[in-house]
mmCIF file of C-alpha atoms in Angstrom:
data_model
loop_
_atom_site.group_PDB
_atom_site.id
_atom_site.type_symbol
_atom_site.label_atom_id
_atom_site.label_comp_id
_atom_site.label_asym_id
_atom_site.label_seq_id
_atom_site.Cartn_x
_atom_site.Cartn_y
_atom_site.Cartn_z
ATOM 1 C CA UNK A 1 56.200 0.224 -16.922
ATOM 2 C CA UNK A 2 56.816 -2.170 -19.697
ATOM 3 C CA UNK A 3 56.464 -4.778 -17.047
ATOM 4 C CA UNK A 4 53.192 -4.021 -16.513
ATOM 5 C CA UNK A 5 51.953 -3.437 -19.859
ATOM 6 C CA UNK A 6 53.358 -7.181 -20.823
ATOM 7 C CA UNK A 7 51.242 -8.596 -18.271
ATOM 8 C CA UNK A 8 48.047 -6.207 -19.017
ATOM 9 C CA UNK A 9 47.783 -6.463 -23.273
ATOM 10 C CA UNK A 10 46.620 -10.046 -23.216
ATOM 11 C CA UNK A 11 43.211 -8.877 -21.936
ATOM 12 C CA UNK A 12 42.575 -7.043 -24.909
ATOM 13 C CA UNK A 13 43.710 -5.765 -28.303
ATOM 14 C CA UNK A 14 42.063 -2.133 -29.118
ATOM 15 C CA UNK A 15 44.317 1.204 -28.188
ATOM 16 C CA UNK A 16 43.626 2.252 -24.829
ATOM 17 C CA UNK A 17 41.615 5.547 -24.573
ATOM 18 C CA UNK A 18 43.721 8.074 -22.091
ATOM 19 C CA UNK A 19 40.016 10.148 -22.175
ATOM 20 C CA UNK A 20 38.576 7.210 -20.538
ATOM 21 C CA UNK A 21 41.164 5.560 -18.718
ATOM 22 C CA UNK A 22 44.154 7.799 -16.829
ATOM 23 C CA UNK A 23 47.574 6.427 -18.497
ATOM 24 C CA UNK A 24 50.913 6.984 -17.260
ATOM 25 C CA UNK A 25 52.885 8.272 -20.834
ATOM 26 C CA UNK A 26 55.435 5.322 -20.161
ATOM 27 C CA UNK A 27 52.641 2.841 -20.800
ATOM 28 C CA UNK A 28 49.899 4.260 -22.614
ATOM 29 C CA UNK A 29 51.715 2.785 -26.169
ATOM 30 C CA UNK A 30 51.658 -0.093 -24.333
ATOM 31 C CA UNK A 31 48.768 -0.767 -22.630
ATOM 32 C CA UNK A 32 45.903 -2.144 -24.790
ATOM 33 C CA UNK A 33 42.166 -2.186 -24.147
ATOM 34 C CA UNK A 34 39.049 -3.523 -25.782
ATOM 35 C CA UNK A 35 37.054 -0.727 -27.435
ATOM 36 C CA UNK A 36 33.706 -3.194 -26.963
ATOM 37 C CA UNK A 37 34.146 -2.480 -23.084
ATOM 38 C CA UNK A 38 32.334 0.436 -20.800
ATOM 39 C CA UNK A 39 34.297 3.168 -19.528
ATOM 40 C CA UNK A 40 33.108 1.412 -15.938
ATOM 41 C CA UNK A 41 34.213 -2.013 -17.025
ATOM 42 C CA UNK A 42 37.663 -0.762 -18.947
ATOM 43 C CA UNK A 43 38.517 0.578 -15.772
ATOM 44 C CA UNK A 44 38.099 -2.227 -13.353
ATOM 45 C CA UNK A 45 38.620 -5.023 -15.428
ATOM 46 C CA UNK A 46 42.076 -4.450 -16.106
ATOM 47 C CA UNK A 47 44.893 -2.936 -14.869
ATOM 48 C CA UNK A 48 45.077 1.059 -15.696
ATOM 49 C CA UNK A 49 47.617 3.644 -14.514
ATOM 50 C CA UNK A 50 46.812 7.009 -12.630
ATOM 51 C CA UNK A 51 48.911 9.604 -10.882
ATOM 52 C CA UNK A 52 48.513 9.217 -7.142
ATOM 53 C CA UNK A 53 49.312 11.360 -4.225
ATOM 54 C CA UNK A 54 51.466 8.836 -2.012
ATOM 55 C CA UNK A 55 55.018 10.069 -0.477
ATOM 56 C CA UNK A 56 57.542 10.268 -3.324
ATOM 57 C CA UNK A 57 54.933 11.591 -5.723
ATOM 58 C CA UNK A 58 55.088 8.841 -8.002
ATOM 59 C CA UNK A 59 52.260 6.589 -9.311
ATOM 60 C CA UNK A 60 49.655 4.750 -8.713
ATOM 61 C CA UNK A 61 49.133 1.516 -11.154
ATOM 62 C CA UNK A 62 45.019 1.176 -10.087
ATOM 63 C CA UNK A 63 41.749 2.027 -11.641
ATOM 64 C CA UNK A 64 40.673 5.386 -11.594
ATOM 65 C CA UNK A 65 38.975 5.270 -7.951
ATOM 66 C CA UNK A 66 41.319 3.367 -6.084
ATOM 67 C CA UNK A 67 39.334 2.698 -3.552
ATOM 68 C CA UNK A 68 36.641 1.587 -5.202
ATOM 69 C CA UNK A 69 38.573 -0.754 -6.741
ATOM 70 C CA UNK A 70 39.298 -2.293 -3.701
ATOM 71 C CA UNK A 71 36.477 -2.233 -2.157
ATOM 72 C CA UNK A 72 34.937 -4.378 -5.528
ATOM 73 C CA UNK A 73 37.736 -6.718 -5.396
ATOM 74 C CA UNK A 74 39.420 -4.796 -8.504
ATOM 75 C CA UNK A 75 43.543 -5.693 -9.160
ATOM 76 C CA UNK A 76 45.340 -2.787 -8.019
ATOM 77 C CA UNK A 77 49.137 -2.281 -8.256
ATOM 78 C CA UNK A 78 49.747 0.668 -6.342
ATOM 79 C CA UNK A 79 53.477 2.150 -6.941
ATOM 80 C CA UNK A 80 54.639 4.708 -4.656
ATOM 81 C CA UNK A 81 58.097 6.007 -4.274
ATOM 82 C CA UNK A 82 60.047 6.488 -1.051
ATOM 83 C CA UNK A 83 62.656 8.247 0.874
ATOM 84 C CA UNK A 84 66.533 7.299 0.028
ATOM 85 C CA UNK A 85 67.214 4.149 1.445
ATOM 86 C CA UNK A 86 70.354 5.648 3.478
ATOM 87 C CA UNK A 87 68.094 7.571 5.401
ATOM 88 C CA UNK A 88 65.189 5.837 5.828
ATOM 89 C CA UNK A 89 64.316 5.059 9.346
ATOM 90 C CA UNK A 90 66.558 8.400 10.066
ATOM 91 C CA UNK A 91 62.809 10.350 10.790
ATOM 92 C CA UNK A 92 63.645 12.040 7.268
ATOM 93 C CA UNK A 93 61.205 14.514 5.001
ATOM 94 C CA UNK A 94 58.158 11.665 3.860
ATOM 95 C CA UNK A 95 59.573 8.840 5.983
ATOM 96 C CA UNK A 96 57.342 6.673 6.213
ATOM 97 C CA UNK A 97 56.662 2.976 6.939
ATOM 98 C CA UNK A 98 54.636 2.654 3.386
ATOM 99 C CA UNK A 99 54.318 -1.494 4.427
ATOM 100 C CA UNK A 100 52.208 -0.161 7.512
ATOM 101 C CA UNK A 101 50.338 2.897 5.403
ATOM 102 C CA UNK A 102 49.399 -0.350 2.988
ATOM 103 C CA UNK A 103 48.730 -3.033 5.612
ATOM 104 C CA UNK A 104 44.669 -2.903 5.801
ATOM 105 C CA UNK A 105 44.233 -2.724 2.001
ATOM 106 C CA UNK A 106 47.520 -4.609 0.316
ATOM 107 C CA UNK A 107 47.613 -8.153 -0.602
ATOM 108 C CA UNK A 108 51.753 -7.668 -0.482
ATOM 109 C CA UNK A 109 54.238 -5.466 -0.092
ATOM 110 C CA UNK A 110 57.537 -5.246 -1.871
ATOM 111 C CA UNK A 111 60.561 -2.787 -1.765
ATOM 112 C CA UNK A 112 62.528 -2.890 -4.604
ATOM 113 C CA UNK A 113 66.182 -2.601 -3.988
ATOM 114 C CA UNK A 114 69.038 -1.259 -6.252
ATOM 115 C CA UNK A 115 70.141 -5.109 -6.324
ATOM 116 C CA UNK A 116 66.313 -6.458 -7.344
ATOM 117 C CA UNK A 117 65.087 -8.471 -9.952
ATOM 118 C CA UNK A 118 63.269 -5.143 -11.033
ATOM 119 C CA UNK A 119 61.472 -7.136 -13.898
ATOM 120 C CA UNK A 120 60.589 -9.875 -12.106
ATOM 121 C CA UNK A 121 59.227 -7.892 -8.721
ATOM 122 C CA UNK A 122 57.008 -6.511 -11.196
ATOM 123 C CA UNK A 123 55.930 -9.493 -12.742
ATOM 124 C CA UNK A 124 55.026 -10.625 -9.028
ATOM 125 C CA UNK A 125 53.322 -7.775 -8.208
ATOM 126 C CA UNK A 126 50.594 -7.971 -11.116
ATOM 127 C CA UNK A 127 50.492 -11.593 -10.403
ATOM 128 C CA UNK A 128 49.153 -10.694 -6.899
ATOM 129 C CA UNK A 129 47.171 -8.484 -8.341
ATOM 130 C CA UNK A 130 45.282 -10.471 -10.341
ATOM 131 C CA UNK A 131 45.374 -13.383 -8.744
ATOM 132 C CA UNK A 132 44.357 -11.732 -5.506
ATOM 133 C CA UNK A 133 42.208 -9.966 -6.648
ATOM 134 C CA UNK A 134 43.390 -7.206 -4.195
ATOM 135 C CA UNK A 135 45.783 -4.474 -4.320
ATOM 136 C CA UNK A 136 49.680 -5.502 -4.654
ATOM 137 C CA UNK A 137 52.150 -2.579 -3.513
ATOM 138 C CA UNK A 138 55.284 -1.792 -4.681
ATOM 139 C CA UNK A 139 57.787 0.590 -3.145
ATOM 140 C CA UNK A 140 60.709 2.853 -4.972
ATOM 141 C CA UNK A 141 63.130 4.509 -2.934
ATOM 142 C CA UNK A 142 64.417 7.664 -4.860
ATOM 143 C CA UNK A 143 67.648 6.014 -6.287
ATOM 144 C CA UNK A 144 66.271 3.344 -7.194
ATOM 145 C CA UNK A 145 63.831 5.003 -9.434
ATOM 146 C CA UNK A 146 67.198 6.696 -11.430
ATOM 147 C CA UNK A 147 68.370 3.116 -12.291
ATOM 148 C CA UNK A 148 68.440 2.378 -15.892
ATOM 149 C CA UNK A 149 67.682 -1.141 -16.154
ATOM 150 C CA UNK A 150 67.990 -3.611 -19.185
ATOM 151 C CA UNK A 151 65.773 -6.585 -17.964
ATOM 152 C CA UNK A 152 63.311 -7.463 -20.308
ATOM 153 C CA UNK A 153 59.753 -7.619 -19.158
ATOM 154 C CA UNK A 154 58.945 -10.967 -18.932
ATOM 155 C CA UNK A 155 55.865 -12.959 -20.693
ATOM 156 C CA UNK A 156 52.682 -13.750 -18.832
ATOM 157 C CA UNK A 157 52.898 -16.991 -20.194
ATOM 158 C CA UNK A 158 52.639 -19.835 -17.546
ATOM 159 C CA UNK A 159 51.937 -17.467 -14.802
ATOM 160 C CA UNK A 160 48.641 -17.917 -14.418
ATOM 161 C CA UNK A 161 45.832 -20.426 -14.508
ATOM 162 C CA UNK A 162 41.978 -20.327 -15.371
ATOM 163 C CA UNK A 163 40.008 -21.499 -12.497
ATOM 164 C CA UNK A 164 36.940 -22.339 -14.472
ATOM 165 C CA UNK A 165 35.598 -24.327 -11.713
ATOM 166 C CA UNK A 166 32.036 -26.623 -11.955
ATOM 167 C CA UNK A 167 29.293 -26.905 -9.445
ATOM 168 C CA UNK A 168 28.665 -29.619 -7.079
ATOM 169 C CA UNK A 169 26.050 -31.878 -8.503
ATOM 170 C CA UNK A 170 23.824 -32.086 -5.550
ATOM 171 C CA UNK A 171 23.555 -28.412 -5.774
ATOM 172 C CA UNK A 172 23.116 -28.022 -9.535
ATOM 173 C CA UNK A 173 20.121 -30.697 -9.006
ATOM 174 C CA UNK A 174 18.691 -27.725 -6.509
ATOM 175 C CA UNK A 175 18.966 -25.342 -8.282
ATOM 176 C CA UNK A 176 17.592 -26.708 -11.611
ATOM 177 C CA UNK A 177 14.183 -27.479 -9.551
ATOM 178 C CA UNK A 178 13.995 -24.186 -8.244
ATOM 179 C CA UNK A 179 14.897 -22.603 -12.008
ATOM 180 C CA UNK A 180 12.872 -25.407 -13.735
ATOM 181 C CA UNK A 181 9.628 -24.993 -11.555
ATOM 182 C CA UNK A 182 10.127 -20.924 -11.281
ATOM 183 C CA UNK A 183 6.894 -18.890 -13.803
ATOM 184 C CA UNK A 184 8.690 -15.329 -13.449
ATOM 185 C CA UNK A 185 11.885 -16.081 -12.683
ATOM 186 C CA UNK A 186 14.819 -12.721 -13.633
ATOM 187 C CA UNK A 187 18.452 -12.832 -13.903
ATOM 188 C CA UNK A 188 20.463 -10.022 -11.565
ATOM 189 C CA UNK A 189 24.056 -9.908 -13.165
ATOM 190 C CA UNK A 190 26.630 -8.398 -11.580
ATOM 191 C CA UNK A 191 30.543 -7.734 -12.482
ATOM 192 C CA UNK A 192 31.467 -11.211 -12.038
ATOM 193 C CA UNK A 193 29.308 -12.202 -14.702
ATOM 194 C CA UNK A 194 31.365 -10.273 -17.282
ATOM 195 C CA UNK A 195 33.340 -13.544 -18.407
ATOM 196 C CA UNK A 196 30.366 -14.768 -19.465
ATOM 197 C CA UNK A 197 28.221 -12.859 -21.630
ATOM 198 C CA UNK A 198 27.057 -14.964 -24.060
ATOM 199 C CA UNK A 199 26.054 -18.005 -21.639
ATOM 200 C CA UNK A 200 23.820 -15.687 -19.514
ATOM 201 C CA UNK A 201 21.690 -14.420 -23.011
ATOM 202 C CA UNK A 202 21.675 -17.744 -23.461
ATOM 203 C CA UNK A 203 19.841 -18.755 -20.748
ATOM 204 C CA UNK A 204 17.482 -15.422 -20.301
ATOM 205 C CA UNK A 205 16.741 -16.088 -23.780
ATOM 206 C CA UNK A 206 16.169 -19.891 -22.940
ATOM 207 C CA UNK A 207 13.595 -19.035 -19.980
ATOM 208 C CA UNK A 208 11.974 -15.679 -21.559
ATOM 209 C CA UNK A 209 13.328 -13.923 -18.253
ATOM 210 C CA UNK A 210 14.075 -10.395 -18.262
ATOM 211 C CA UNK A 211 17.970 -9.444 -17.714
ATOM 212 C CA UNK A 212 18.850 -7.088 -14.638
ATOM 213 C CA UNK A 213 22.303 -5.502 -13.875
ATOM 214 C CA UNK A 214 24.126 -4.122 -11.054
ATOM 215 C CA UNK A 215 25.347 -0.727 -11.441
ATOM 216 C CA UNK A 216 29.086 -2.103 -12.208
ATOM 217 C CA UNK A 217 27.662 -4.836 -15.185
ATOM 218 C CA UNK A 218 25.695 -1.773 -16.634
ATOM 219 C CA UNK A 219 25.845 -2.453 -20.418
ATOM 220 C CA UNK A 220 26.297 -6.023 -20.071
ATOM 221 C CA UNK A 221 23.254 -7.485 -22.083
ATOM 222 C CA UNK A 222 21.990 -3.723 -23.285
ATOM 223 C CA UNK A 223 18.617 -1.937 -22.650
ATOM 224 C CA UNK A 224 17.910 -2.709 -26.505
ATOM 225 C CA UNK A 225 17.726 -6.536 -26.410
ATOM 226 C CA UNK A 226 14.040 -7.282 -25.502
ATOM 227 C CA UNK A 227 15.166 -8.958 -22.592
ATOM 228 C CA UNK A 228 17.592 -5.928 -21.527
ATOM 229 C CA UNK A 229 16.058 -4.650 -18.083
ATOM 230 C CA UNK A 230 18.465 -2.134 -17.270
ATOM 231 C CA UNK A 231 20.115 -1.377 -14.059
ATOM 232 C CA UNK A 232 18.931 -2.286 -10.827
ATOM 233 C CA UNK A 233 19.093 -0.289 -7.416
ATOM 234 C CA UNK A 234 19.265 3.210 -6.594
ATOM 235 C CA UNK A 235 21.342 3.962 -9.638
ATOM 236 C CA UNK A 236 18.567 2.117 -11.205
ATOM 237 C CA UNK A 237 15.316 2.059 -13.413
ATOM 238 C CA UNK A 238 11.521 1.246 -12.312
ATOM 239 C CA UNK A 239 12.017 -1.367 -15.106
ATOM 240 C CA UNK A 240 14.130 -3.434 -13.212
ATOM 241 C CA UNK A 241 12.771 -2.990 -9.778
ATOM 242 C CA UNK A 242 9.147 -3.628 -10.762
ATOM 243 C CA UNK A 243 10.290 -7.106 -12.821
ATOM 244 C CA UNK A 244 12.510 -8.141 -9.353
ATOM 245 C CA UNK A 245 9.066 -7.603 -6.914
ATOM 246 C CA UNK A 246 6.907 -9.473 -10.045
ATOM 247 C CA UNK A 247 9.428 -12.811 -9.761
ATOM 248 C CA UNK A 248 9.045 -15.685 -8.065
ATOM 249 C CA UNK A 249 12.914 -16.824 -8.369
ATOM 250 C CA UNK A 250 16.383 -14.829 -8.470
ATOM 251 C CA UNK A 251 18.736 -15.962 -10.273
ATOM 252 C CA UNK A 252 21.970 -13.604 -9.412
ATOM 253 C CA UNK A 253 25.223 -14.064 -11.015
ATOM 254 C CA UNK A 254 28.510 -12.619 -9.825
ATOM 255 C CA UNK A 255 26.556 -10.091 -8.160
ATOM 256 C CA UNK A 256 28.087 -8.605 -4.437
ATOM 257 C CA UNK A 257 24.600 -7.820 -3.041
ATOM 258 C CA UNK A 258 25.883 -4.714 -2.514
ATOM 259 C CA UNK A 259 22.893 -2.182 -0.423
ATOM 260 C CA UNK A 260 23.699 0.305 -3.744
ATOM 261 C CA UNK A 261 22.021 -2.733 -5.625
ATOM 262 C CA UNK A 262 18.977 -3.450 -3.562
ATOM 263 C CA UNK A 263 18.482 -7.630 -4.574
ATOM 264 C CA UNK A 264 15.481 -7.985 -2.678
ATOM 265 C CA UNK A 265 16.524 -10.769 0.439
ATOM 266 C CA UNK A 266 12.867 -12.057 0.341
ATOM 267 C CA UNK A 267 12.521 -13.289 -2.855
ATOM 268 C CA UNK A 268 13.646 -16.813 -3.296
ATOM 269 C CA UNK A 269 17.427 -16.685 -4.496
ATOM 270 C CA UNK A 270 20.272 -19.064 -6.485
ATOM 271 C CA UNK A 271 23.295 -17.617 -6.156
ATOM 272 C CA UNK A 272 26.040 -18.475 -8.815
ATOM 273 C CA UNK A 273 29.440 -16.764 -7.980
ATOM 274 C CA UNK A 274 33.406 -18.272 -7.497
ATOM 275 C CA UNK A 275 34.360 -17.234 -4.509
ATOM 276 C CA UNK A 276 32.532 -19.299 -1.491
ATOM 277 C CA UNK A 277 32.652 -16.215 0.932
ATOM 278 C CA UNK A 278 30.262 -14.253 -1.404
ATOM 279 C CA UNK A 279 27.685 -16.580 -1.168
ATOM 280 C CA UNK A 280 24.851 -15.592 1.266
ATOM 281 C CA UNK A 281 27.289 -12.397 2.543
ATOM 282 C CA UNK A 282 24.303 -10.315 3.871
ATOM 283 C CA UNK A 283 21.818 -12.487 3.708
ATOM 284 C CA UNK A 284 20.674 -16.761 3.135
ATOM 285 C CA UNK A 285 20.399 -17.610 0.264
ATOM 286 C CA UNK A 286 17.408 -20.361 -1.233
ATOM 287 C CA UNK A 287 20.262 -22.406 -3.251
ATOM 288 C CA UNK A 288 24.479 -21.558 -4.348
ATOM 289 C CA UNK A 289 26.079 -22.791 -7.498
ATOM 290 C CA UNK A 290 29.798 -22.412 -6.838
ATOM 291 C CA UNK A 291 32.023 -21.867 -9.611
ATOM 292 C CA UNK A 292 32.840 -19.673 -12.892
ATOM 293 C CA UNK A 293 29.608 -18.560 -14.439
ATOM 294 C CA UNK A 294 30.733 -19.489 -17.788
ATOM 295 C CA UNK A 295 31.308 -22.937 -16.728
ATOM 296 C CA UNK A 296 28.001 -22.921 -14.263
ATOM 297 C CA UNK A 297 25.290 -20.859 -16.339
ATOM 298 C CA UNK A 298 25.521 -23.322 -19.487
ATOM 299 C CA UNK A 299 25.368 -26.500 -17.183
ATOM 300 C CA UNK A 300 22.412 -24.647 -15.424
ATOM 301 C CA UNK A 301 20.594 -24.209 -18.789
ATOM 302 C CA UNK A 302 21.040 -27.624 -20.207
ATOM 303 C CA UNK A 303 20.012 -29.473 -16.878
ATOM 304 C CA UNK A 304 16.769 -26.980 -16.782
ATOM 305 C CA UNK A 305 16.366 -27.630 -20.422
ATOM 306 C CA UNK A 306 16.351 -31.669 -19.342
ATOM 307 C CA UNK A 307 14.119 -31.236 -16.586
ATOM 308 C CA UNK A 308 11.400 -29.044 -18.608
ATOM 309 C CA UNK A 309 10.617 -25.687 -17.369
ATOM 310 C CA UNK A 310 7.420 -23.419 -16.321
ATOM 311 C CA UNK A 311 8.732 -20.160 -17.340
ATOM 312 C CA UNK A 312 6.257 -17.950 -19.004
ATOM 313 C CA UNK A 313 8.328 -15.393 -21.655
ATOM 314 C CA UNK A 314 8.335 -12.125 -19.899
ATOM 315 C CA UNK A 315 9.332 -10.409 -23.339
ATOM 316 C CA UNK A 316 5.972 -8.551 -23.289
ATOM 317 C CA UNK A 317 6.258 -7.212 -19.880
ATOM 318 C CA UNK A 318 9.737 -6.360 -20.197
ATOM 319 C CA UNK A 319 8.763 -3.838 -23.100
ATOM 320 C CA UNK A 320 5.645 -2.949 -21.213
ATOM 321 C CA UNK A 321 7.363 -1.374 -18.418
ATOM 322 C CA UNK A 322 10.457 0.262 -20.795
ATOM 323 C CA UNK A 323 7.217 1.876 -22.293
ATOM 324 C CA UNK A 324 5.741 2.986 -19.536
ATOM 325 C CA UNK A 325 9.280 4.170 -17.901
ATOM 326 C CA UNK A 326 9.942 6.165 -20.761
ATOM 327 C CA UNK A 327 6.680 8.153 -21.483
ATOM 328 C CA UNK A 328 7.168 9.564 -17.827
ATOM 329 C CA UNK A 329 10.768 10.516 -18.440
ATOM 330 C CA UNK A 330 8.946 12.133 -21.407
ATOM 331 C CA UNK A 331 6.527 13.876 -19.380
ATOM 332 C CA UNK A 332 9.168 15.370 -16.736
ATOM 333 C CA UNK A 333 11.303 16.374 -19.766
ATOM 334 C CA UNK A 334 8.554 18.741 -20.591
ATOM 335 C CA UNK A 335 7.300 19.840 -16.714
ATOM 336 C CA UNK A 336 9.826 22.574 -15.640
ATOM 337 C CA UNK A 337 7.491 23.984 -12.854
ATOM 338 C CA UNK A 338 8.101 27.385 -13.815
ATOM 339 C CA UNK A 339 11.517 27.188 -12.911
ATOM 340 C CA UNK A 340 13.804 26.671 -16.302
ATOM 341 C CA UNK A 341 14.606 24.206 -17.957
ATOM 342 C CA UNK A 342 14.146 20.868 -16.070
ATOM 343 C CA UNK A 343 16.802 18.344 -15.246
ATOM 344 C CA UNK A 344 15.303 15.583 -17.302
ATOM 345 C CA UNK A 345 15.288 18.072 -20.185
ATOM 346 C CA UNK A 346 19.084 17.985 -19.812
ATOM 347 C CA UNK A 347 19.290 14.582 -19.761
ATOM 348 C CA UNK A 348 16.977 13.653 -22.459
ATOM 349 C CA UNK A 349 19.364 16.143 -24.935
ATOM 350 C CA UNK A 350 22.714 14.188 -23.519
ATOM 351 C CA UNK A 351 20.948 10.789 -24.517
ATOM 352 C CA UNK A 352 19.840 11.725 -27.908
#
């Protein structure tokens, strides 16, 4: 438990919320989270600790839905416990192979022995984690889960390594002609975006375009700024879908393209993300920056600030459309068909 806390308070320093974000009581002192974040983003972005319901009846180090976490390429430790090693294999009560249960979904899997580096297994496991991006599994046969144990958790320090990779220049040039000559171009930001808040403003506010999020960056850049779009997709606002048909250019950053999402495969597209296999997933893209986004968006600004742009500031339309989006949440709030008090009613009262 302290292991894992070690390696989890650098991403953060604000007390960790157990209403928000499921605890274990060995590491909720520990285990530190930015107040800043959304419940959404506290959860996935780091690493949080839940009960699970594995063999052994121990827990599950993971965000809250653990398989949505994998599924969105969250770090998950998952820690299960396990029959006593002298009769494992012996067809005993919750024998089972755990490496094979965790085969499809686990980056690695580790059994940690009475004789282990407890500490340092742990250390590896989060390291997977993270650097994985995947789930890392760890297995505790009963005894070994009695075992007092005086290694200190050791430091994160040196374990790991910023990738803040740049884009090849051929591809930047690309993609600042398509950004550069684009009049309605929109950012779609996703999760992978969420290293790199301020450079994305940055640019929306450099072009005029309107801001739209996945379901996941919700929150992001906020409805309030006048470039704030809202959410995108079927989770979404008519704010966001209507400015993504009105573009002429995509600009989508650390976005899956997810079918919840809806990024319209027609439109002309530049995809920035890190990892190569996420570019053009479902469907080709027009150009790909690949690399970090905080490394990628502010080269992509200053070359498209050097080349001159087109862009027409879409600040008007953006609050045209909030407008509009909001006087017929208005109008359903007060149309309850004769039937009670109408969901939007509800909804409007929760958001007060």
């Amino acid at each position: 438990a302290h292991q894992l806390a070690c390696h989890f308070a650098p991403v953060a320093r604000a007390p960790a919320d157990p209403k928000h974000l499921p605890v274990h009581p060995q590491v909720r002192d520990e285990v530190e989270l930015p107040q800043h974040m959304g419940t959404l983003e506290r959860r996935e972005r780091a690493l949080g600790v839940a009960d699970g319901r594995v063999p052994g009846g121990i827990v599950v180090v993971a965000p809250r839905d653990t398989p949505a976490g994998v599924a969105a390429g969250a770090p998950v430790v998952a820690v299960s416990g396990q029959v006593p090693s002298k009769v494992l294999g012996r067809g005993a009560f919750q024998d089972l192979d755990l490496g094979a249960v965790f085969r499809d979904v686990a980056i690695s899997t580790t059994t940690v022995q009475s004789g282990s580096d407890h500490a340092e297994l742990a250390a590896l496991a989060v390291k997977h984690a993270r650097d994985g991006r995947g789930v890392a599994h760890l297995v505790l046969p009963d005894e070994v889960q009695a075992l007092p144990s005086e290694s200190p958790a050791g430091s994160p320090q040196g374990r790991y390594s910023r990738r803040p990779v740049g884009p090849d220049p051929a591809a930047l040039a690309r993609a600042t002609e398509l950004v550069a000559g684009a009049r309605r171009p929109v950012l779609i930001v996703g999760h992978g975006a969420r290293g790199a808040r301020e450079e994305v403003v940055a640019l929306a506010e450099q072009l005029g375009a309107p801001v739209l999020t996945t379901f996941k960056a919700k929150g992001l850049v906020p409805d309030t700024h006048p470039l704030g779009a809202g959410v995108l997709g079927r989770s979404g606002t008519p704010v966001a879908s209507w400015l993504m048909n009105e573009a002429d250019l995509l600009v989508v950053i650390g976005a899956s393209f997810a079918q919840h999402t809806g990024i319209a495969p027609w439109q002309r597209i530049v995809q920035i993300d890190d990892t190569p296999t996420a570019i053009g997933r479902f469907d080709a893209v027009t150009a790909d920056l690949l690399g970090d986004a905080a490394v990628v968006v502010p080269l992509l600004a200053e070359a498209v600030r050097a080349a001159g742009s087109r862009a027409e500031d879409q600040r008007a339309d953006v609050a045209a459309r909030w407008a509009i989006w909001r006087a017929e949440k208005a109008r359903r709030a007060a149309d309850d068909r004769g039937r009670g008090v109408p969901a939007a009613a509800v909804f409007s009262a929760l958001s007060a």
